[in-house]
mmCIF file of C-alpha atoms in Angstrom:
data_model
loop_
_atom_site.group_PDB
_atom_site.id
_atom_site.type_symbol
_atom_site.label_atom_id
_atom_site.label_comp_id
_atom_site.label_asym_id
_atom_site.label_seq_id
_atom_site.Cartn_x
_atom_site.Cartn_y
_atom_site.Cartn_z
ATOM 1 C CA LEU R 3 -10.938 -5.391 -3.785
ATOM 2 C CA SER R 4 -11.282 -6.273 -7.461
ATOM 3 C CA ALA R 5 -15.071 -6.090 -7.270
ATOM 4 C CA PHE R 6 -14.790 -2.801 -5.404
ATOM 5 C CA LEU R 7 -12.624 -1.330 -8.183
ATOM 6 C CA VAL R 8 -14.992 -2.576 -10.890
ATOM 7 C CA ALA R 9 -17.955 -1.027 -9.079
ATOM 8 C CA ILE R 10 -16.151 2.316 -8.824
ATOM 9 C CA GLU R 11 -15.098 2.174 -12.475
ATOM 10 C CA ARG R 12 -18.564 1.359 -13.795
ATOM 11 C CA SER R 13 -21.021 3.034 -11.455
ATOM 12 C CA PRO R 14 -21.296 6.764 -10.807
ATOM 13 C CA ASP R 15 -23.640 5.927 -7.921
ATOM 14 C CA ALA R 16 -21.001 3.707 -6.338
ATOM 15 C CA ARG R 17 -18.427 6.512 -6.681
ATOM 16 C CA GLU R 18 -20.733 8.933 -4.906
ATOM 17 C CA VAL R 19 -21.461 6.487 -2.075
ATOM 18 C CA VAL R 20 -17.748 5.815 -1.565
ATOM 19 C CA MET R 21 -16.971 9.547 -1.605
ATOM 20 C CA ASP R 22 -19.714 10.188 0.962
ATOM 21 C CA LYS R 23 -19.248 7.209 3.255
ATOM 22 C CA GLY R 24 -16.204 5.142 2.355
ATOM 23 C CA LEU R 25 -13.155 7.397 2.362
ATOM 24 C CA GLN R 26 -12.522 6.982 6.081
ATOM 25 C CA LEU R 27 -12.586 3.194 5.778
ATOM 26 C CA MET R 28 -10.267 3.343 2.770
ATOM 27 C CA ARG R 29 -7.894 5.634 4.688
ATOM 28 C CA GLU R 30 -7.864 3.333 7.728
ATOM 29 C CA THR R 31 -7.229 0.327 5.487
ATOM 30 C CA ALA R 32 -4.322 2.132 3.818
ATOM 31 C CA LYS R 33 -2.813 2.954 7.210
ATOM 32 C CA GLN R 34 -3.165 -0.628 8.468
ATOM 33 C CA THR R 35 -1.762 -2.363 5.383
ATOM 34 C CA PRO R 36 1.422 -0.501 4.399
ATOM 35 C CA LYS R 37 3.289 -3.712 3.554
ATOM 36 C CA HIS R 38 0.528 -5.234 1.425
ATOM 37 C CA LYS R 39 1.409 -3.970 -2.037
ATOM 38 C CA SER R 40 -1.711 -5.297 -3.742
ATOM 39 C CA VAL R 41 -4.006 -3.663 -1.183
ATOM 40 C CA GLN R 42 -2.124 -0.378 -1.428
ATOM 41 C CA GLY R 43 -2.302 -0.563 -5.220
ATOM 42 C CA SER R 44 -6.044 -1.194 -5.223
ATOM 43 C CA LEU R 45 -6.695 1.611 -2.745
ATOM 44 C CA ALA R 46 -4.546 4.030 -4.733
ATOM 45 C CA LYS R 47 -6.336 3.129 -7.974
ATOM 46 C CA ALA R 48 -9.759 3.432 -6.319
ATOM 47 C CA LEU R 49 -8.955 6.842 -4.865
ATOM 48 C CA GLU R 50 -7.554 7.978 -8.199
ATOM 49 C CA LEU R 51 -10.744 6.870 -9.961
ATOM 50 C CA LEU R 52 -12.803 8.809 -7.433
ATOM 51 C CA CYS R 53 -10.749 11.985 -7.650
ATOM 52 C CA CYS R 54 -10.190 11.980 -11.392
ATOM 53 C CA GLU R 55 -13.743 11.194 -12.496
ATOM 54 C CA GLY R 56 -15.278 14.564 -11.711
ATOM 55 C CA LEU R 57 -15.651 14.083 -7.967
ATOM 56 C CA HIS R 58 -13.607 16.141 -5.537
ATOM 57 C CA MET R 59 -12.518 15.419 -2.001
ATOM 58 C CA SER R 60 -13.243 18.113 0.536
ATOM 59 C CA LEU R 61 -10.336 20.199 1.753
ATOM 60 C CA GLU R 62 -10.469 18.435 5.126
ATOM 61 C CA GLU R 63 -10.507 15.005 3.476
ATOM 62 C CA SER R 64 -7.619 15.987 1.189
ATOM 63 C CA GLN R 65 -5.561 16.993 4.197
ATOM 64 C CA LYS R 66 -6.326 13.703 5.932
ATOM 65 C CA TRP R 67 -5.237 11.766 2.842
ATOM 66 C CA SER R 68 -2.020 13.764 2.426
ATOM 67 C CA GLY R 69 -0.449 11.748 5.245
ATOM 68 C CA ILE R 70 -0.919 8.637 3.111
ATOM 69 C CA LEU R 71 -0.372 10.095 -0.339
ATOM 70 C CA LEU R 72 2.984 11.726 0.411
ATOM 71 C CA PRO R 73 4.600 8.467 1.571
ATOM 72 C CA TRP R 74 3.162 6.756 -1.518
ATOM 73 C CA VAL R 75 4.962 9.310 -3.690
ATOM 74 C CA PHE R 76 8.226 9.478 -1.783
ATOM 75 C CA SER R 77 8.917 6.095 -0.233
ATOM 76 C CA LYS R 78 11.094 3.676 -2.113
ATOM 77 C CA PRO R 79 9.085 0.477 -1.526
ATOM 78 C CA CYS R 80 5.967 1.848 -3.274
ATOM 79 C CA SER R 81 5.280 0.559 -6.753
ATOM 80 C CA ASP R 82 5.306 2.857 -9.749
ATOM 81 C CA THR R 83 1.555 2.329 -10.145
ATOM 82 C CA VAL R 84 0.816 3.446 -6.581
ATOM 83 C CA ARG R 85 3.210 6.383 -6.983
ATOM 84 C CA ALA R 86 1.567 7.465 -10.259
ATOM 85 C CA SER R 87 -1.906 7.294 -8.714
ATOM 86 C CA ALA R 88 -0.765 9.308 -5.681
ATOM 87 C CA ILE R 89 0.805 11.924 -7.962
ATOM 88 C CA ASN R 90 -2.433 12.275 -9.941
ATOM 89 C CA ILE R 91 -4.484 12.596 -6.756
ATOM 90 C CA LEU R 92 -2.135 15.203 -5.287
ATOM 91 C CA ALA R 93 -2.190 17.132 -8.557
ATOM 92 C CA HIS R 94 -5.995 17.264 -8.397
ATOM 93 C CA VAL R 95 -5.911 18.393 -4.769
ATOM 94 C CA LEU R 96 -3.433 21.148 -5.604
ATOM 95 C CA GLU R 97 -5.561 22.164 -8.582
ATOM 96 C CA ASP R 98 -8.739 22.261 -6.468
ATOM 97 C CA TYR R 99 -7.448 23.949 -3.315
ATOM 98 C CA GLY R 100 -4.046 25.442 -4.012
ATOM 99 C CA PRO R 101 -0.639 24.885 -2.452
ATOM 100 C CA SER R 102 -1.596 25.511 1.154
ATOM 101 C CA SER R 103 -4.097 22.630 1.051
ATOM 102 C CA LEU R 104 -1.402 20.013 1.668
ATOM 103 C CA PRO R 105 0.150 20.257 5.108
ATOM 104 C CA ILE R 106 3.764 19.284 4.589
ATOM 105 C CA SER R 107 6.050 19.193 7.586
ATOM 106 C CA GLN R 108 9.608 20.419 7.550
ATOM 107 C CA GLY R 109 10.715 16.793 7.665
ATOM 108 C CA TRP R 110 8.896 16.017 4.414
ATOM 109 C CA LEU R 111 10.321 19.163 2.855
ATOM 110 C CA THR R 112 13.812 18.047 3.852
ATOM 111 C CA ILE R 113 13.269 14.601 2.330
ATOM 112 C CA MET R 114 11.895 16.137 -0.878
ATOM 113 C CA LEU R 115 14.681 18.683 -1.193
ATOM 114 C CA THR R 116 17.382 16.092 -0.512
ATOM 115 C CA ASP R 117 15.938 13.764 -3.133
ATOM 116 C CA VAL R 118 15.518 16.535 -5.721
ATOM 117 C CA LEU R 119 19.092 17.707 -5.148
ATOM 118 C CA SER R 120 20.544 14.193 -5.346
ATOM 119 C CA THR R 121 18.594 13.488 -8.532
ATOM 120 C CA LYS R 122 19.747 16.792 -10.020
ATOM 121 C CA LYS R 123 23.341 16.054 -9.002
ATOM 122 C CA SER R 124 23.293 12.608 -10.613
ATOM 123 C CA ALA R 125 21.651 14.075 -13.731
ATOM 124 C CA LEU R 126 24.399 16.668 -14.018
ATOM 125 C CA MET R 127 27.075 13.992 -13.618
ATOM 126 C CA THR R 128 25.564 11.932 -16.426
ATOM 127 C CA GLY R 129 25.070 14.978 -18.634
ATOM 128 C CA ASN R 130 21.286 14.882 -18.483
ATOM 129 C CA ASN R 131 20.022 18.211 -17.148
ATOM 130 C CA GLN R 132 16.308 17.304 -17.256
ATOM 131 C CA PRO R 133 14.427 15.818 -14.284
ATOM 132 C CA GLY R 134 14.079 12.137 -15.011
ATOM 133 C CA THR R 135 10.782 11.171 -13.442
ATOM 134 C CA ASP R 136 7.358 12.465 -12.541
ATOM 135 C CA LYS R 137 8.295 11.741 -8.945
ATOM 136 C CA VAL R 138 11.024 14.387 -8.983
ATOM 137 C CA LYS R 139 8.798 16.865 -10.799
ATOM 138 C CA VAL R 140 6.051 16.428 -8.211
ATOM 139 C CA ARG R 141 8.532 16.817 -5.376
ATOM 140 C CA ALA R 142 9.772 20.050 -6.870
ATOM 141 C CA LEU R 143 6.201 21.246 -7.428
ATOM 142 C CA LEU R 144 5.131 20.424 -3.867
ATOM 143 C CA PHE R 145 8.259 21.999 -2.427
ATOM 144 C CA GLN R 146 7.795 25.179 -4.459
ATOM 145 C CA ALA R 147 4.076 25.367 -3.682
ATOM 146 C CA ASN R 148 4.521 24.939 0.057
ATOM 147 C CA PHE R 149 7.725 26.918 0.530
ATOM 148 C CA THR R 150 5.786 30.186 0.640
ATOM 149 C CA TRP R 151 3.379 28.719 3.193
ATOM 150 C CA PHE R 152 6.214 27.858 5.585
ATOM 151 C CA MET R 153 7.822 31.271 5.220
ATOM 152 C CA ILE R 154 4.723 32.976 6.640
#
């Protein structure tokens, strides 16, 4: 995967080929290797490089990836690096297609809201009224962006 990352970093042609033909393979690899932190980290970094270097995933592709990106942001075992990459990717998707582009189930909304509320509660108990991490900010952003969609 190291050579793959280097190719994506250095070659615009490689980025275009991966965007055209490799996203499905990357997605399948991410689904099959949830416990392999190094693989997940490399895939997250590669996808971030693709999405943040001027290329954009299609709306359909973004929706397919949301099932992988959301657990990367919200699950505890994910590394901070994977979480940061997933947050950047989701931010680009939201910027490109708007809040209704990420299908978020009521279960994910419940998890996000519970986590935001518990973080807010602990912040209030310690006297810190500001959200502490990008993770909480993204959860609040995703919740706010998709709340209107679920009310329709």
